[in-house]
Amino acid sequence: MRRLILSSCAALAALAALPAMAHSERLPLYDGPAPGSAHWMQERVEVVNGERRQVYNTSQPVYELHLPRPERASGAALVMLPGGGLRVLGTGADLYDEIDALVAQGVAVMLLEYRTLQMTPDEIARASAPPPPRPEGAPPARFPRMTIVNGNANPAQGNAAMDEVLRLATQDAQTALRLLHHNAAAWNIDPDRIGVMGTSAGGGVAFGALLDRNAPAEEQPDFLVSIYGPALQDVATWDGAPPLFMAVEAEHGAVTDGLIEVFRIWNDAYQSAELHIYQVPNFSMTVDLWGPRLFAWMREQGIIPAR
């Protein structure tokens, strides 16, 4: 960890010279092999198609640090967890639009490439192939629904391999939170305003970190932002639970139903939660849609300063 912190501080010095936003080089999350996946043998694969970028077979997590200039830093920070069903990580242009918008608000962002399910080359080829064109005039595909119990919208409950990947990915998110705490002074971060933000399955990883009450304080987020990212385990709240901001499309099936149930759990316990449901096509939500309300919510919660 000491080597990692020193490397990060060196990267920070280089970042300070950049104009609007500071980007660090990609750095390993762990000092040495990631615990629990050292035996994974599948090669990491990137598939790029235009502005779309998919990463498969992450076994050694890495992060990118995106810092606002020191004079613009609000003190807030978050770990950003991309989506992909725990099988792949989507890190295309839309994700960097979100990072740009957050950094413009003075928020430090640690984009985390966390561990995902190991897949063979043939499985990756099938998963990354473009879908067949939909017939003209065909109705949009509908997501399957499921019975939501305790806010848990995990479609693979009881799958041992997926449970293990979720456990390791959550461990990665907690390690990233700890790293932000350890470097808070050097990175102009307030250690009491460090959260998680997850998209799709990344939201499930974010909820995993949120719900682990046994973790050390520096591994527990101060707030959670979910962009169509459901909880993938049973949800329960407590007095003083972190505030939630959730946004989802109206017809995202079990994801929508799961987030509605999470909102009810938080709301019934008089804990702070905000849920926005948009009548837009699935996967079409961009930061231009939900970003203005998110940033207003962050100001209302005291996460970033009022204007």
PDB file of C-alpha atoms in Angstrom:
ATOM      1  CA  MET A   1       0.000   0.000   0.000  1.00  0.00           C
ATOM      2  CA  ARG A   2       2.872   2.429   0.786  1.00  0.00           C
ATOM      3  CA  ARG A   3       4.313   2.044  -2.718  1.00  0.00           C
ATOM      4  CA  LEU A   4       0.874   2.617  -4.222  1.00  0.00           C
ATOM      5  CA  ILE A   5       0.302   5.793  -2.191  1.00  0.00           C
ATOM      6  CA  LEU A   6       3.720   7.185  -3.167  1.00  0.00           C
ATOM      7  CA  SER A   7       3.067   6.381  -6.830  1.00  0.00           C
ATOM      8  CA  SER A   8      -0.329   8.072  -6.594  1.00  0.00           C
ATOM      9  CA  CYS A   9       1.193  11.214  -5.036  1.00  0.00           C
ATOM     10  CA  ALA A  10       3.771  11.355  -7.824  1.00  0.00           C
ATOM     11  CA  ALA A  11       0.969  11.097 -10.376  1.00  0.00           C
ATOM     12  CA  LEU A  12      -0.873  13.894  -8.572  1.00  0.00           C
ATOM     13  CA  ALA A  13       2.087  16.252  -8.986  1.00  0.00           C
ATOM     14  CA  ALA A  14       1.983  15.697 -12.741  1.00  0.00           C
ATOM     15  CA  LEU A  15      -1.775  16.211 -12.796  1.00  0.00           C
ATOM     16  CA  ALA A  16      -1.609  19.669 -11.246  1.00  0.00           C
ATOM     17  CA  ALA A  17      -0.136  21.099 -14.447  1.00  0.00           C
ATOM     18  CA  LEU A  18      -3.135  20.107 -16.583  1.00  0.00           C
ATOM     19  CA  PRO A  19      -5.780  22.702 -17.448  1.00  0.00           C
ATOM     20  CA  ALA A  20      -9.395  21.914 -16.457  1.00  0.00           C
ATOM     21  CA  MET A  21      -9.238  18.326 -15.235  1.00  0.00           C
ATOM     22  CA  ALA A  22      -6.376  16.208 -13.944  1.00  0.00           C
ATOM     23  CA  HIS A  23      -6.092  12.622 -15.183  1.00  0.00           C
ATOM     24  CA  SER A  24      -3.689  10.230 -13.501  1.00  0.00           C
ATOM     25  CA  GLU A  25      -2.115   7.293 -15.207  1.00  0.00           C
ATOM     26  CA  ARG A  26      -3.809   3.978 -14.624  1.00  0.00           C
ATOM     27  CA  LEU A  27      -2.586   2.470 -11.385  1.00  0.00           C
ATOM     28  CA  PRO A  28      -3.021  -0.976  -9.798  1.00  0.00           C
ATOM     29  CA  LEU A  29      -5.533  -1.059  -6.977  1.00  0.00           C
ATOM     30  CA  TYR A  30      -3.519  -3.599  -4.997  1.00  0.00           C
ATOM     31  CA  ASP A  31       0.164  -3.677  -4.183  1.00  0.00           C
ATOM     32  CA  GLY A  32       0.726  -7.140  -5.608  1.00  0.00           C
ATOM     33  CA  PRO A  33      -1.733  -9.777  -6.838  1.00  0.00           C
ATOM     34  CA  ALA A  34      -5.357  -9.093  -6.006  1.00  0.00           C
ATOM     35  CA  PRO A  35      -6.389 -11.363  -3.119  1.00  0.00           C
ATOM     36  CA  GLY A  36      -8.717 -14.090  -4.281  1.00  0.00           C
ATOM     37  CA  SER A  37      -8.033 -14.015  -8.026  1.00  0.00           C
ATOM     38  CA  ALA A  38      -4.299 -14.725  -8.311  1.00  0.00           C
ATOM     39  CA  HIS A  39      -5.170 -18.114  -9.835  1.00  0.00           C
ATOM     40  CA  TRP A  40      -7.371 -16.673 -12.606  1.00  0.00           C
ATOM     41  CA  MET A  41      -5.719 -17.407 -15.941  1.00  0.00           C
ATOM     42  CA  GLN A  42      -7.933 -15.884 -18.659  1.00  0.00           C
ATOM     43  CA  GLU A  43      -6.320 -12.972 -20.512  1.00  0.00           C
ATOM     44  CA  ARG A  44      -7.778  -9.486 -20.085  1.00  0.00           C
ATOM     45  CA  VAL A  45      -9.498  -8.436 -23.330  1.00  0.00           C
ATOM     46  CA  GLU A  46     -10.619  -5.032 -24.597  1.00  0.00           C
ATOM     47  CA  VAL A  47     -13.203  -4.810 -27.372  1.00  0.00           C
ATOM     48  CA  VAL A  48     -13.532  -1.358 -28.965  1.00  0.00           C
ATOM     49  CA  ASN A  49     -16.290  -0.480 -31.407  1.00  0.00           C
ATOM     50  CA  GLY A  50     -16.433   3.239 -32.150  1.00  0.00           C
ATOM     51  CA  GLU A  51     -17.078   5.029 -28.859  1.00  0.00           C
ATOM     52  CA  ARG A  52     -18.042   1.764 -27.188  1.00  0.00           C
ATOM     53  CA  ARG A  53     -15.348   0.047 -25.118  1.00  0.00           C
ATOM     54  CA  GLN A  54     -15.778  -3.243 -23.274  1.00  0.00           C
ATOM     55  CA  VAL A  55     -13.304  -4.860 -20.905  1.00  0.00           C
ATOM     56  CA  TYR A  56     -13.450  -8.587 -20.151  1.00  0.00           C
ATOM     57  CA  ASN A  57     -11.621 -10.809 -17.678  1.00  0.00           C
ATOM     58  CA  THR A  58     -10.371  -8.269 -15.184  1.00  0.00           C
ATOM     59  CA  SER A  59      -8.449 -10.223 -12.550  1.00  0.00           C
ATOM     60  CA  GLN A  60      -6.090  -7.447 -11.384  1.00  0.00           C
ATOM     61  CA  PRO A  61      -8.147  -4.289 -10.717  1.00  0.00           C
ATOM     62  CA  VAL A  62      -6.829  -0.908 -11.747  1.00  0.00           C
ATOM     63  CA  TYR A  63      -8.137   2.606 -11.285  1.00  0.00           C
ATOM     64  CA  GLU A  64      -8.027   5.952 -13.037  1.00  0.00           C
ATOM     65  CA  LEU A  65      -7.996   9.045 -10.864  1.00  0.00           C
ATOM     66  CA  HIS A  66      -9.746  12.147 -12.192  1.00  0.00           C
ATOM     67  CA  LEU A  67      -9.183  15.215 -10.049  1.00  0.00           C
ATOM     68  CA  PRO A  68     -10.471  18.767 -10.379  1.00  0.00           C
ATOM     69  CA  ARG A  69      -7.875  21.488 -10.211  1.00  0.00           C
ATOM     70  CA  PRO A  70      -7.093  22.266  -6.560  1.00  0.00           C
ATOM     71  CA  GLU A  71      -8.807  25.635  -6.656  1.00  0.00           C
ATOM     72  CA  ARG A  72     -11.998  24.017  -7.981  1.00  0.00           C
ATOM     73  CA  ALA A  73     -12.049  20.981  -5.694  1.00  0.00           C
ATOM     74  CA  SER A  74     -15.234  20.751  -3.618  1.00  0.00           C
ATOM     75  CA  GLY A  75     -13.795  18.100  -1.286  1.00  0.00           C
ATOM     76  CA  ALA A  76     -16.285  15.487  -2.490  1.00  0.00           C
ATOM     77  CA  ALA A  77     -15.125  12.267  -4.136  1.00  0.00           C
ATOM     78  CA  LEU A  78     -16.604   9.021  -5.352  1.00  0.00           C
ATOM     79  CA  VAL A  79     -15.654   5.604  -6.639  1.00  0.00           C
ATOM     80  CA  MET A  80     -17.261   5.100 -10.061  1.00  0.00           C
ATOM     81  CA  LEU A  81     -18.273   1.518 -10.858  1.00  0.00           C
ATOM     82  CA  PRO A  82     -19.188   0.794 -14.493  1.00  0.00           C
ATOM     83  CA  GLY A  83     -21.795  -1.764 -15.485  1.00  0.00           C
ATOM     84  CA  GLY A  84     -21.833  -4.967 -17.483  1.00  0.00           C
ATOM     85  CA  GLY A  85     -23.611  -7.690 -15.551  1.00  0.00           C
ATOM     86  CA  LEU A  86     -20.411  -8.578 -13.609  1.00  0.00           C
ATOM     87  CA  ARG A  87     -19.243 -10.203 -16.864  1.00  0.00           C
ATOM     88  CA  VAL A  88     -17.844  -7.167 -18.669  1.00  0.00           C
ATOM     89  CA  LEU A  89     -17.174  -3.498 -17.928  1.00  0.00           C
ATOM     90  CA  GLY A  90     -18.529  -0.854 -20.284  1.00  0.00           C
ATOM     91  CA  THR A  91     -16.171   2.128 -20.202  1.00  0.00           C
ATOM     92  CA  GLY A  92     -17.072   4.080 -23.325  1.00  0.00           C
ATOM     93  CA  ALA A  93     -17.585   7.745 -24.125  1.00  0.00           C
ATOM     94  CA  ASP A  94     -20.771   8.146 -22.059  1.00  0.00           C
ATOM     95  CA  LEU A  95     -18.881   7.200 -18.911  1.00  0.00           C
ATOM     96  CA  TYR A  96     -16.255   9.854 -19.543  1.00  0.00           C
ATOM     97  CA  ASP A  97     -19.003  12.418 -20.165  1.00  0.00           C
ATOM     98  CA  GLU A  98     -20.200  11.622 -16.636  1.00  0.00           C
ATOM     99  CA  ILE A  99     -16.680  11.981 -15.246  1.00  0.00           C
ATOM    100  CA  ASP A 100     -16.273  15.345 -16.990  1.00  0.00           C
ATOM    101  CA  ALA A 101     -19.571  16.570 -15.544  1.00  0.00           C
ATOM    102  CA  LEU A 102     -18.672  15.449 -12.016  1.00  0.00           C
ATOM    103  CA  VAL A 103     -15.197  16.969 -12.121  1.00  0.00           C
ATOM    104  CA  ALA A 104     -16.721  20.231 -13.391  1.00  0.00           C
ATOM    105  CA  GLN A 105     -18.694  20.247 -10.122  1.00  0.00           C
ATOM    106  CA  GLY A 106     -15.451  19.857  -8.172  1.00  0.00           C
ATOM    107  CA  VAL A 107     -15.915  16.130  -7.479  1.00  0.00           C
ATOM    108  CA  ALA A 108     -12.898  13.813  -7.574  1.00  0.00           C
ATOM    109  CA  VAL A 109     -13.661  10.566  -9.420  1.00  0.00           C
ATOM    110  CA  MET A 110     -11.867   7.247  -9.094  1.00  0.00           C
ATOM    111  CA  LEU A 111     -12.978   5.103 -12.038  1.00  0.00           C
ATOM    112  CA  LEU A 112     -12.506   1.503 -10.964  1.00  0.00           C
ATOM    113  CA  GLU A 113     -11.961  -1.484 -13.211  1.00  0.00           C
ATOM    114  CA  TYR A 114     -13.112  -4.148 -10.760  1.00  0.00           C
ATOM    115  CA  ARG A 115     -13.020  -7.909 -11.112  1.00  0.00           C
ATOM    116  CA  THR A 116     -15.440  -9.657 -13.456  1.00  0.00           C
ATOM    117  CA  LEU A 117     -16.401 -13.211 -14.345  1.00  0.00           C
ATOM    118  CA  GLN A 118     -13.734 -15.139 -16.243  1.00  0.00           C
ATOM    119  CA  MET A 119     -14.765 -15.898 -19.830  1.00  0.00           C
ATOM    120  CA  THR A 120     -13.171 -17.907 -22.631  1.00  0.00           C
ATOM    121  CA  PRO A 121     -12.299 -16.296 -25.993  1.00  0.00           C
ATOM    122  CA  ASP A 122     -15.309 -17.998 -27.596  1.00  0.00           C
ATOM    123  CA  GLU A 123     -17.616 -16.692 -24.874  1.00  0.00           C
ATOM    124  CA  ILE A 124     -16.248 -13.185 -25.331  1.00  0.00           C
ATOM    125  CA  ALA A 125     -16.699 -13.383 -29.101  1.00  0.00           C
ATOM    126  CA  ARG A 126     -20.344 -14.331 -28.657  1.00  0.00           C
ATOM    127  CA  ALA A 127     -20.968 -11.745 -25.947  1.00  0.00           C
ATOM    128  CA  SER A 128     -19.362  -8.883 -27.882  1.00  0.00           C
ATOM    129  CA  ALA A 129     -20.953  -9.620 -31.254  1.00  0.00           C
ATOM    130  CA  PRO A 130     -23.390  -6.885 -32.356  1.00  0.00           C
ATOM    131  CA  PRO A 131     -27.031  -7.869 -31.898  1.00  0.00           C
ATOM    132  CA  PRO A 132     -29.058  -8.617 -35.039  1.00  0.00           C
ATOM    133  CA  PRO A 133     -31.004  -5.612 -36.349  1.00  0.00           C
ATOM    134  CA  ARG A 134     -34.550  -5.350 -35.090  1.00  0.00           C
ATOM    135  CA  PRO A 135     -37.268  -5.538 -37.756  1.00  0.00           C
ATOM    136  CA  GLU A 136     -38.663  -2.164 -38.722  1.00  0.00           C
ATOM    137  CA  GLY A 137     -41.651  -1.274 -36.577  1.00  0.00           C
ATOM    138  CA  ALA A 138     -40.970  -4.021 -34.026  1.00  0.00           C
ATOM    139  CA  PRO A 139     -41.825  -3.073 -30.436  1.00  0.00           C
ATOM    140  CA  PRO A 140     -38.897  -2.534 -28.086  1.00  0.00           C
ATOM    141  CA  ALA A 141     -37.623  -5.582 -26.238  1.00  0.00           C
ATOM    142  CA  ARG A 142     -38.943  -5.868 -22.702  1.00  0.00           C
ATOM    143  CA  PHE A 143     -36.833  -6.877 -19.747  1.00  0.00           C
ATOM    144  CA  PRO A 144     -38.044  -9.874 -17.740  1.00  0.00           C
ATOM    145  CA  ARG A 145     -39.615  -9.164 -14.400  1.00  0.00           C
ATOM    146  CA  MET A 146     -38.986 -10.991 -11.164  1.00  0.00           C
ATOM    147  CA  THR A 147     -40.413 -11.027  -7.693  1.00  0.00           C
ATOM    148  CA  ILE A 148     -38.428  -8.595  -5.575  1.00  0.00           C
ATOM    149  CA  VAL A 149     -37.867  -9.615  -1.960  1.00  0.00           C
ATOM    150  CA  ASN A 150     -36.014  -7.303   0.444  1.00  0.00           C
ATOM    151  CA  GLY A 151     -34.964  -5.069  -2.442  1.00  0.00           C
ATOM    152  CA  ASN A 152     -32.815  -7.844  -3.955  1.00  0.00           C
ATOM    153  CA  ALA A 153     -32.981  -7.747  -7.772  1.00  0.00           C
ATOM    154  CA  ASN A 154     -30.158 -10.226  -8.411  1.00  0.00           C
ATOM    155  CA  PRO A 155     -31.165 -12.390 -11.422  1.00  0.00           C
ATOM    156  CA  ALA A 156     -28.471 -14.962 -10.583  1.00  0.00           C
ATOM    157  CA  GLN A 157     -29.226 -15.651  -6.935  1.00  0.00           C
ATOM    158  CA  GLY A 158     -27.644 -18.923  -5.837  1.00  0.00           C
ATOM    159  CA  ASN A 159     -25.078 -18.968  -8.657  1.00  0.00           C
ATOM    160  CA  ALA A 160     -21.833 -19.683  -6.817  1.00  0.00           C
ATOM    161  CA  ALA A 161     -19.543 -18.247  -9.505  1.00  0.00           C
ATOM    162  CA  MET A 162     -21.497 -14.987  -9.731  1.00  0.00           C
ATOM    163  CA  ASP A 163     -21.718 -14.739  -5.936  1.00  0.00           C
ATOM    164  CA  GLU A 164     -17.936 -15.002  -5.740  1.00  0.00           C
ATOM    165  CA  VAL A 165     -17.418 -12.346  -8.416  1.00  0.00           C
ATOM    166  CA  LEU A 166     -19.820 -10.010  -6.594  1.00  0.00           C
ATOM    167  CA  ARG A 167     -17.912 -10.590  -3.354  1.00  0.00           C
ATOM    168  CA  LEU A 168     -14.557  -9.814  -4.970  1.00  0.00           C
ATOM    169  CA  ALA A 169     -15.911  -6.798  -6.874  1.00  0.00           C
ATOM    170  CA  THR A 170     -17.335  -5.429  -3.627  1.00  0.00           C
ATOM    171  CA  GLN A 171     -13.950  -5.972  -1.986  1.00  0.00           C
ATOM    172  CA  ASP A 172     -12.407  -3.938  -4.819  1.00  0.00           C
ATOM    173  CA  ALA A 173     -14.873  -1.085  -4.254  1.00  0.00           C
ATOM    174  CA  GLN A 174     -14.098  -1.097  -0.529  1.00  0.00           C
ATOM    175  CA  THR A 175     -10.359  -1.046  -1.226  1.00  0.00           C
ATOM    176  CA  ALA A 176     -10.867   1.943  -3.541  1.00  0.00           C
ATOM    177  CA  LEU A 177     -12.810   3.759  -0.814  1.00  0.00           C
ATOM    178  CA  ARG A 178      -9.977   3.058   1.610  1.00  0.00           C
ATOM    179  CA  LEU A 179      -7.434   4.407  -0.879  1.00  0.00           C
ATOM    180  CA  LEU A 180      -9.401   7.654  -1.261  1.00  0.00           C
ATOM    181  CA  HIS A 181      -9.456   8.026   2.525  1.00  0.00           C
ATOM    182  CA  HIS A 182      -5.733   7.368   2.851  1.00  0.00           C
ATOM    183  CA  ASN A 183      -4.905   9.977   0.202  1.00  0.00           C
ATOM    184  CA  ALA A 184      -7.593  12.495   1.161  1.00  0.00           C
ATOM    185  CA  ALA A 185      -5.198  15.282   2.150  1.00  0.00           C
ATOM    186  CA  ALA A 186      -2.996  14.915  -0.941  1.00  0.00           C
ATOM    187  CA  TRP A 187      -6.000  14.771  -3.272  1.00  0.00           C
ATOM    188  CA  ASN A 188      -7.991  17.655  -1.686  1.00  0.00           C
ATOM    189  CA  ILE A 189     -10.727  15.309  -0.479  1.00  0.00           C
ATOM    190  CA  ASP A 190     -12.887  15.571   2.637  1.00  0.00           C
ATOM    191  CA  PRO A 191     -12.875  12.050   4.149  1.00  0.00           C
ATOM    192  CA  ASP A 192     -16.478  12.582   5.311  1.00  0.00           C
ATOM    193  CA  ARG A 193     -17.734  13.113   1.731  1.00  0.00           C
ATOM    194  CA  ILE A 194     -16.604  10.020  -0.157  1.00  0.00           C
ATOM    195  CA  GLY A 195     -19.288   7.993  -1.908  1.00  0.00           C
ATOM    196  CA  VAL A 196     -19.905   5.360  -4.571  1.00  0.00           C
ATOM    197  CA  MET A 197     -21.603   5.641  -7.945  1.00  0.00           C
ATOM    198  CA  GLY A 198     -22.599   2.565  -9.902  1.00  0.00           C
ATOM    199  CA  THR A 199     -24.215   1.926 -13.265  1.00  0.00           C
ATOM    200  CA  SER A 200     -26.190  -1.276 -13.852  1.00  0.00           C
ATOM    201  CA  ALA A 201     -24.284  -4.125 -12.140  1.00  0.00           C
ATOM    202  CA  GLY A 202     -21.867  -1.497 -10.871  1.00  0.00           C
ATOM    203  CA  GLY A 203     -24.778  -0.251  -8.792  1.00  0.00           C
ATOM    204  CA  GLY A 204     -25.036  -3.726  -7.304  1.00  0.00           C
ATOM    205  CA  VAL A 205     -21.365  -3.543  -6.345  1.00  0.00           C
ATOM    206  CA  ALA A 206     -21.966  -0.082  -4.850  1.00  0.00           C
ATOM    207  CA  PHE A 207     -24.847  -1.428  -2.759  1.00  0.00           C
ATOM    208  CA  GLY A 208     -22.582  -4.281  -1.659  1.00  0.00           C
ATOM    209  CA  ALA A 209     -20.153  -1.771  -0.166  1.00  0.00           C
ATOM    210  CA  LEU A 210     -22.980   0.276   1.346  1.00  0.00           C
ATOM    211  CA  LEU A 211     -24.620  -2.692   3.052  1.00  0.00           C
ATOM    212  CA  ASP A 212     -21.477  -4.170   4.623  1.00  0.00           C
ATOM    213  CA  ARG A 213     -21.911  -2.777   8.135  1.00  0.00           C
ATOM    214  CA  ASN A 214     -18.983  -4.858   9.411  1.00  0.00           C
ATOM    215  CA  ALA A 215     -16.440  -3.101   7.196  1.00  0.00           C
ATOM    216  CA  PRO A 216     -14.127  -0.454   8.666  1.00  0.00           C
ATOM    217  CA  ALA A 217     -15.502   3.084   8.504  1.00  0.00           C
ATOM    218  CA  GLU A 218     -13.082   4.078   5.738  1.00  0.00           C
ATOM    219  CA  GLU A 219     -14.523   1.322   3.509  1.00  0.00           C
ATOM    220  CA  GLN A 220     -18.129   2.475   3.945  1.00  0.00           C
ATOM    221  CA  PRO A 221     -19.487   5.116   1.528  1.00  0.00           C
ATOM    222  CA  ASP A 222     -20.980   8.390   2.763  1.00  0.00           C
ATOM    223  CA  PHE A 223     -23.523   8.445  -0.089  1.00  0.00           C
ATOM    224  CA  LEU A 224     -24.610   6.265  -2.996  1.00  0.00           C
ATOM    225  CA  VAL A 225     -25.589   7.155  -6.563  1.00  0.00           C
ATOM    226  CA  SER A 226     -27.233   4.447  -8.673  1.00  0.00           C
ATOM    227  CA  ILE A 227     -27.842   4.867 -12.398  1.00  0.00           C
ATOM    228  CA  TYR A 228     -30.133   1.912 -13.177  1.00  0.00           C
ATOM    229  CA  GLY A 229     -28.011  -0.117 -10.773  1.00  0.00           C
ATOM    230  CA  PRO A 230     -30.059  -2.424  -8.509  1.00  0.00           C
ATOM    231  CA  ALA A 231     -29.080  -4.030  -5.243  1.00  0.00           C
ATOM    232  CA  LEU A 232     -27.871  -7.595  -5.826  1.00  0.00           C
ATOM    233  CA  GLN A 233     -28.406  -8.710  -2.232  1.00  0.00           C
ATOM    234  CA  ASP A 234     -30.966  -8.252   0.515  1.00  0.00           C
ATOM    235  CA  VAL A 235     -31.354  -4.642   1.594  1.00  0.00           C
ATOM    236  CA  ALA A 236     -31.886  -3.295   5.096  1.00  0.00           C
ATOM    237  CA  THR A 237     -31.419   0.217   6.394  1.00  0.00           C
ATOM    238  CA  TRP A 238     -30.499   1.708   9.760  1.00  0.00           C
ATOM    239  CA  ASP A 239     -30.611   5.015  11.601  1.00  0.00           C
ATOM    240  CA  GLY A 240     -28.149   7.394  10.002  1.00  0.00           C
ATOM    241  CA  ALA A 241     -27.863   5.345   6.805  1.00  0.00           C
ATOM    242  CA  PRO A 242     -26.160   7.183   3.905  1.00  0.00           C
ATOM    243  CA  PRO A 243     -28.400   9.077   1.478  1.00  0.00           C
ATOM    244  CA  LEU A 244     -29.312   7.453  -1.846  1.00  0.00           C
ATOM    245  CA  PHE A 245     -29.827   8.987  -5.281  1.00  0.00           C
ATOM    246  CA  MET A 246     -31.292   6.592  -7.845  1.00  0.00           C
ATOM    247  CA  ALA A 247     -32.283   7.048 -11.490  1.00  0.00           C
ATOM    248  CA  VAL A 248     -33.754   4.393 -13.762  1.00  0.00           C
ATOM    249  CA  GLU A 249     -35.863   3.951 -16.887  1.00  0.00           C
ATOM    250  CA  ALA A 250     -39.530   3.099 -16.429  1.00  0.00           C
ATOM    251  CA  GLU A 251     -39.354  -0.188 -18.346  1.00  0.00           C
ATOM    252  CA  HIS A 252     -36.086  -1.660 -17.098  1.00  0.00           C
ATOM    253  CA  GLY A 253     -37.908  -4.641 -15.631  1.00  0.00           C
ATOM    254  CA  ALA A 254     -36.520  -6.058 -12.393  1.00  0.00           C
ATOM    255  CA  VAL A 255     -34.007  -3.205 -12.139  1.00  0.00           C
ATOM    256  CA  THR A 256     -36.828  -0.647 -11.928  1.00  0.00           C
ATOM    257  CA  ASP A 257     -38.830  -2.802  -9.537  1.00  0.00           C
ATOM    258  CA  GLY A 258     -35.786  -3.401  -7.356  1.00  0.00           C
ATOM    259  CA  LEU A 259     -34.930   0.279  -7.040  1.00  0.00           C
ATOM    260  CA  ILE A 260     -38.554   1.112  -6.220  1.00  0.00           C
ATOM    261  CA  GLU A 261     -38.343  -1.416  -3.394  1.00  0.00           C
ATOM    262  CA  VAL A 262     -35.007  -0.012  -2.166  1.00  0.00           C
ATOM    263  CA  PHE A 263     -36.585   3.440  -2.097  1.00  0.00           C
ATOM    264  CA  ARG A 264     -39.486   2.086  -0.037  1.00  0.00           C
ATOM    265  CA  ILE A 265     -37.126   0.453   2.447  1.00  0.00           C
ATOM    266  CA  TRP A 266     -35.182   3.695   2.936  1.00  0.00           C
ATOM    267  CA  ASN A 267     -38.313   5.848   2.936  1.00  0.00           C
ATOM    268  CA  ASP A 268     -40.214   3.640   5.400  1.00  0.00           C
ATOM    269  CA  ALA A 269     -37.288   4.006   7.812  1.00  0.00           C
ATOM    270  CA  TYR A 270     -37.262   7.817   7.358  1.00  0.00           C
ATOM    271  CA  GLN A 271     -33.833   7.691   5.761  1.00  0.00           C
ATOM    272  CA  SER A 272     -32.903   9.993   2.885  1.00  0.00           C
ATOM    273  CA  ALA A 273     -33.538   8.575  -0.585  1.00  0.00           C
ATOM    274  CA  GLU A 274     -34.471  10.077  -3.931  1.00  0.00           C
ATOM    275  CA  LEU A 275     -35.666   8.036  -6.911  1.00  0.00           C
ATOM    276  CA  HIS A 276     -36.224   9.296 -10.469  1.00  0.00           C
ATOM    277  CA  ILE A 277     -37.975   7.107 -13.028  1.00  0.00           C
ATOM    278  CA  TYR A 278     -37.746   8.309 -16.626  1.00  0.00           C
ATOM    279  CA  GLN A 279     -40.030   7.256 -19.467  1.00  0.00           C
ATOM    280  CA  VAL A 280     -37.157   6.890 -21.935  1.00  0.00           C
ATOM    281  CA  PRO A 281     -35.728   3.886 -23.811  1.00  0.00           C
ATOM    282  CA  ASN A 282     -33.525   1.595 -21.765  1.00  0.00           C
ATOM    283  CA  PHE A 283     -29.820   2.533 -21.761  1.00  0.00           C
ATOM    284  CA  SER A 284     -30.577   5.924 -23.318  1.00  0.00           C
ATOM    285  CA  MET A 285     -30.200   7.958 -20.113  1.00  0.00           C
ATOM    286  CA  THR A 286     -27.216  10.292 -20.209  1.00  0.00           C
ATOM    287  CA  VAL A 287     -25.769  12.727 -17.707  1.00  0.00           C
ATOM    288  CA  ASP A 288     -27.584  15.505 -19.566  1.00  0.00           C
ATOM    289  CA  LEU A 289     -30.859  13.995 -18.317  1.00  0.00           C
ATOM    290  CA  TRP A 290     -30.176  13.122 -14.673  1.00  0.00           C
ATOM    291  CA  GLY A 291     -27.047  15.146 -14.012  1.00  0.00           C
ATOM    292  CA  PRO A 292     -28.647  18.517 -13.162  1.00  0.00           C
ATOM    293  CA  ARG A 293     -30.888  16.937 -10.527  1.00  0.00           C
ATOM    294  CA  LEU A 294     -28.023  14.837  -9.150  1.00  0.00           C
ATOM    295  CA  PHE A 295     -25.842  17.905  -8.666  1.00  0.00           C
ATOM    296  CA  ALA A 296     -28.699  19.817  -7.038  1.00  0.00           C
ATOM    297  CA  TRP A 297     -29.247  16.830  -4.710  1.00  0.00           C
ATOM    298  CA  MET A 298     -25.534  16.754  -3.858  1.00  0.00           C
ATOM    299  CA  ARG A 299     -25.723  20.426  -2.886  1.00  0.00           C
ATOM    300  CA  GLU A 300     -28.856  19.818  -0.801  1.00  0.00           C
ATOM    301  CA  GLN A 301     -27.144  16.947   0.997  1.00  0.00           C
ATOM    302  CA  GLY A 302     -24.041  19.040   1.705  1.00  0.00           C
ATOM    303  CA  ILE A 303     -21.886  16.759  -0.462  1.00  0.00           C
ATOM    304  CA  ILE A 304     -20.795  19.684  -2.614  1.00  0.00           C
ATOM    305  CA  PRO A 305     -21.063  23.353  -1.616  1.00  0.00           C
ATOM    306  CA  ALA A 306     -24.148  25.385  -2.437  1.00  0.00           C
ATOM    307  CA  ARG A 307     -23.654  27.843  -5.272  1.00  0.00           C
TER     308      ARG A 307
END
